[in-house]
Short mmCIF file of C-alpha atoms in Angstrom, two decimals:
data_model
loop_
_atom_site.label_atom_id
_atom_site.label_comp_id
_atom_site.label_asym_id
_atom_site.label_seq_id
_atom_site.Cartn_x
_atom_site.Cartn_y
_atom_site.Cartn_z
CA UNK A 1 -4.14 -20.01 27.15
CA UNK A 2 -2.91 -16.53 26.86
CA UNK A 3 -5.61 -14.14 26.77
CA UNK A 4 -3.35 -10.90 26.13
CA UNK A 5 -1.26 -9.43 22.63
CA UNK A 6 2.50 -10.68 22.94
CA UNK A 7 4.52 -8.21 24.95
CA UNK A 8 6.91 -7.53 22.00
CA UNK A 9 5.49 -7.40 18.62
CA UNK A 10 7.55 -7.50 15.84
CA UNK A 11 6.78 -4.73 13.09
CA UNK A 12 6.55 -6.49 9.42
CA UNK A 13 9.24 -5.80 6.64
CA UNK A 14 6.78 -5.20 3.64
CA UNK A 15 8.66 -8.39 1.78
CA UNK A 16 8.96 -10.57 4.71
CA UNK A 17 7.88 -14.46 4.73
CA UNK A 18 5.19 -15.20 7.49
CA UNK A 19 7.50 -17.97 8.84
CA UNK A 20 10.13 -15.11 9.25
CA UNK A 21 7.47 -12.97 11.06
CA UNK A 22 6.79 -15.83 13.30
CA UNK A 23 10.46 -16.54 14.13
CA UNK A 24 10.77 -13.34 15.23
CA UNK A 25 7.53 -12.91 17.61
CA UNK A 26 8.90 -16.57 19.22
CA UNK A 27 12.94 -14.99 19.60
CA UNK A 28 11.63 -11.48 21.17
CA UNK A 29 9.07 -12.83 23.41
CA UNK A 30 11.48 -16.25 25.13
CA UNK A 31 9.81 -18.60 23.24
CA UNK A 32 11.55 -22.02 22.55
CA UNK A 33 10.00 -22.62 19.42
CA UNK A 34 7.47 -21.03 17.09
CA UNK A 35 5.44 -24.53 18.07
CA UNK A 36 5.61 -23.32 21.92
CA UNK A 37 4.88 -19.54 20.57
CA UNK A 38 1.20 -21.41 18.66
CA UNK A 39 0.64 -23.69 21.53
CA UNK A 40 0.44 -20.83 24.16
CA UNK A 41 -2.29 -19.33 22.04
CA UNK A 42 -4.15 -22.98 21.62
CA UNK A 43 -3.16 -23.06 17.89
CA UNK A 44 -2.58 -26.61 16.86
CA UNK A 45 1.36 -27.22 16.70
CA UNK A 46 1.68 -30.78 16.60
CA UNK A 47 3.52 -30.64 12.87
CA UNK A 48 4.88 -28.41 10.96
CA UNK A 49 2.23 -29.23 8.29
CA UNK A 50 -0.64 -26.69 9.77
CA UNK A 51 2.05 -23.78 9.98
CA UNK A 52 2.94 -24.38 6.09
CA UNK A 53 -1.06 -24.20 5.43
CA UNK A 54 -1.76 -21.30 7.48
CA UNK A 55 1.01 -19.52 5.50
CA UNK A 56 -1.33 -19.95 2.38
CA UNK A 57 -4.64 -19.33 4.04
CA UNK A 58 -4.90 -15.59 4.80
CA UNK A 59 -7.78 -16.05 7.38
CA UNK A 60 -6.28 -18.69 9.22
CA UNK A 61 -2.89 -16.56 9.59
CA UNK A 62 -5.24 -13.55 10.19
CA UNK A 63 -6.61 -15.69 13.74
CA UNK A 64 -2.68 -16.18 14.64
CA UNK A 65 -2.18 -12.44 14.08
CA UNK A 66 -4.95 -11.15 15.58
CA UNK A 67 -4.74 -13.50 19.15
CA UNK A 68 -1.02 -12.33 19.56
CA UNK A 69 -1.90 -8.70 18.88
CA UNK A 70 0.21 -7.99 15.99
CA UNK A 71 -0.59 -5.34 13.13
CA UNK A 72 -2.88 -6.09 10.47
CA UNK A 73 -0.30 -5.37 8.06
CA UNK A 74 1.21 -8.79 8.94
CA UNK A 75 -1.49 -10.59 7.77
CA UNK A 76 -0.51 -9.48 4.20
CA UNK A 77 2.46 -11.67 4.53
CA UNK A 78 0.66 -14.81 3.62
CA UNK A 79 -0.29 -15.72 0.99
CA UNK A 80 -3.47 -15.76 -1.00
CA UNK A 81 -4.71 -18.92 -3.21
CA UNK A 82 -6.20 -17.88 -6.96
CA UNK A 83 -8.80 -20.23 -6.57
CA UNK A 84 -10.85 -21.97 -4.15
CA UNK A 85 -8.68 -25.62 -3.60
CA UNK A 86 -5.21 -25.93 -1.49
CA UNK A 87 -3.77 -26.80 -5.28
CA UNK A 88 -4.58 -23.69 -6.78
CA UNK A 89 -1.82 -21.39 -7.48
CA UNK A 90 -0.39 -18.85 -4.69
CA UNK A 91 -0.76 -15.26 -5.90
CA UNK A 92 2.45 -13.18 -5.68
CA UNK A 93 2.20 -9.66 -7.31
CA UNK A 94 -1.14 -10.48 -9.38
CA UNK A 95 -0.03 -13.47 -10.60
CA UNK A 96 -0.68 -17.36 -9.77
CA UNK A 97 2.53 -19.26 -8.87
CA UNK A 98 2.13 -23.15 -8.99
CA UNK A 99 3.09 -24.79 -5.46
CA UNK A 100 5.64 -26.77 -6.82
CA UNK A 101 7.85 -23.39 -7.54
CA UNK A 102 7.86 -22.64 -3.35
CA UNK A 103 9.91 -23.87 -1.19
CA UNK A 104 8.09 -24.18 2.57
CA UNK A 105 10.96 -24.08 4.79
CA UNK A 106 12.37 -21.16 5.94
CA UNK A 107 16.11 -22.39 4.86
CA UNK A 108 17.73 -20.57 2.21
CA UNK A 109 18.92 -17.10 2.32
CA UNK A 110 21.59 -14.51 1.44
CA UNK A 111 23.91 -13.85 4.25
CA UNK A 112 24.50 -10.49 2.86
CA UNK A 113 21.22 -9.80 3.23
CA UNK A 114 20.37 -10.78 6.57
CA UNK A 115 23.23 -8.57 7.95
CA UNK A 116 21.56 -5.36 6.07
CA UNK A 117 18.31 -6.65 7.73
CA UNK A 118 17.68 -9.51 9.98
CA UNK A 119 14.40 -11.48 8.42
CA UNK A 120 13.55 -14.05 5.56
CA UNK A 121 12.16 -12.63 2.46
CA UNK A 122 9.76 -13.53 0.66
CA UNK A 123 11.11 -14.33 -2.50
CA UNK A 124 13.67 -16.83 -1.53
CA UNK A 125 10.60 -19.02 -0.78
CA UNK A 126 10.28 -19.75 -4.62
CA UNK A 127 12.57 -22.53 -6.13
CA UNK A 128 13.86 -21.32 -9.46
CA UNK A 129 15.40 -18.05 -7.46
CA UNK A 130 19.32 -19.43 -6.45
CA UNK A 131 21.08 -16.58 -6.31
CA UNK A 132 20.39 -12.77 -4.73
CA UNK A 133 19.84 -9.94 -6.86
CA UNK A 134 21.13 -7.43 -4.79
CA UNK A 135 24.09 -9.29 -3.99
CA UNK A 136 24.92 -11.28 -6.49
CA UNK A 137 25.94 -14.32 -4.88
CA UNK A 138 24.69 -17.81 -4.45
CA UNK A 139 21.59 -18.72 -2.02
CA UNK A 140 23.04 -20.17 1.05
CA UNK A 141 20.59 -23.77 1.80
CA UNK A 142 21.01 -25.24 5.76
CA UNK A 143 23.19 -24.17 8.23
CA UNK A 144 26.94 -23.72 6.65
CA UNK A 145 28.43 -25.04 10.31
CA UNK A 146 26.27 -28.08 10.61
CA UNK A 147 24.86 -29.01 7.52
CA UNK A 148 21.30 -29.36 8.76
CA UNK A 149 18.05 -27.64 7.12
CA UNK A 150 17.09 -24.68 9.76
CA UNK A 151 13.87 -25.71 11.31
CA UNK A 152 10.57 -23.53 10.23
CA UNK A 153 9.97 -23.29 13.63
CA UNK A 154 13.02 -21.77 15.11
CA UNK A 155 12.94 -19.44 17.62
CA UNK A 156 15.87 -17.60 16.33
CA UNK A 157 16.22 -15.63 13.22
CA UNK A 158 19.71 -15.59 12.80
CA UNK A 159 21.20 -18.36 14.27
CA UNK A 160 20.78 -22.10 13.54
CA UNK A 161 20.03 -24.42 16.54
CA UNK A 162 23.51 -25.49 16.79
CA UNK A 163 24.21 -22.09 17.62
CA UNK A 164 25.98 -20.85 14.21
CA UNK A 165 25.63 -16.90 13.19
CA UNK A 166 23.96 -17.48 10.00
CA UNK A 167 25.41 -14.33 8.63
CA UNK A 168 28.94 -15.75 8.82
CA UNK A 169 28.13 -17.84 6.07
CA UNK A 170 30.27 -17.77 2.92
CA UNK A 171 28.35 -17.24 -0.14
CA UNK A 172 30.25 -18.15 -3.49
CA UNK A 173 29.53 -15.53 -6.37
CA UNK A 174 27.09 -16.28 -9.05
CA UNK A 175 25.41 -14.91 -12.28
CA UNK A 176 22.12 -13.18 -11.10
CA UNK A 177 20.85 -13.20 -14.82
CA UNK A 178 18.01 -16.30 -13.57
CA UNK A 179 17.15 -14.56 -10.78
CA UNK A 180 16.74 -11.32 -12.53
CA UNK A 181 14.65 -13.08 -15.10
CA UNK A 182 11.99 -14.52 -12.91
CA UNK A 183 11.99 -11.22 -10.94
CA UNK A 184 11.01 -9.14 -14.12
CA UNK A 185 8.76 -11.87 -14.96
CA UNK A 186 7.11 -11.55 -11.93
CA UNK A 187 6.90 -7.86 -11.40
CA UNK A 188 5.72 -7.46 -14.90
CA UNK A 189 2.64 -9.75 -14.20
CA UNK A 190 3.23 -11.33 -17.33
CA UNK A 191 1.24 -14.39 -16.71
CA UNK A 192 1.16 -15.66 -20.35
CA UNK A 193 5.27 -15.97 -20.27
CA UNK A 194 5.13 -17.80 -16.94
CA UNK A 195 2.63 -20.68 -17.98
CA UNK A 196 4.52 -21.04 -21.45
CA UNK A 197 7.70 -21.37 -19.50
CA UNK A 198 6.13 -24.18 -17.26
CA UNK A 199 4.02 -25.73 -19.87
CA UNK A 200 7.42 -27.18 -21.10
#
């Protein structure tokens, strides 16, 4: 077991996605996997099911964080539950998300965006979001070369495992005007609008 902080620590982009943060820490430090990254630090990494949990259990990513050394401010990056049960809502900006709006993998992006800044964000994590804001383009899903999902335990942030540059990827144009929507939505808090919306 490694009894030390990880050599390189990755500093956290304040809208980064803890599987992004975790990619990262595996890619600067040799590992060959964020599995192999866990293991060295006897987390369990038998699945990718505990990784998804500890990314919505703040004191179980808090142990990862704090046995590799890295900032507190990374532990920020997971999310929070609004009520006691692994079914209650996730909290993003004060509000209480339903799981079945996230997406766990760490699969879609913006190629745009990664070549402003290399790391997942956050909010292409939840479903109804297709298409980036800044950008204006459609979310790429997979790996454009290959066709396969990018694993959530890579151990590169920009590349796929077949080797592709994932910021080569051609992103078709596309209204932003959902995307924009669910933004506001969620910036404004308004929690009344969101479980209207969903009630239907």
């Amino acid at each position: 077991m490694i009894q030390h902080p990880l050599p390189i620590r990755p500093i956290p982009y304040g809208d980064e996605s803890p599987a992004s943060l975790l990619i990262r820490a595996a890619e600067n430090n040799g590992f060959v996997s964020v599995l192999q990254l866990l293991s060295a630090y006897r987390f369990p990494s038998q699945s990718d099911e505990w990784l998804v949990a500890s990314f919505v259990d703040q004191t179980r990513f808090a142990k990862i964080i704090h046995a590799m050394g890295l900032h507190t401010d990374c532990i920020s990056l997971a999310y929070r539950r609004t009520g006691p049960t692994s079914k209650s809502p996730r909290e993003m900006n004060g509000m209480g998300l339903p799981e079945r709006l996230f997406r766990n993998g760490a699969n879609v992006y913006c190629p745009e965006c990664l070549k402003e800044q290399p790391y997942w964000r956050k909010g292409w994590s939840i479903l109804p979001i297709t298409t980036c804001n800044k950008h204006g383009c459609r979310l790429l899903q997979d790996c454009p070369l290959c066709k396969q999902p990018l694993s959530l335990t890579r151990n590169r942030i920009l590349h796929c495992s077949c080797g592709h540059d994932l910021r080569q990827g051609k992103a078709e144009m596309a209204d932003p005007k959902g995307t924009q929507w669910w933004l506001s939505l969620i910036a404004a808090q308004n929690q009344d609008a969101l479980d209207r919306m969903l009630s239907f």
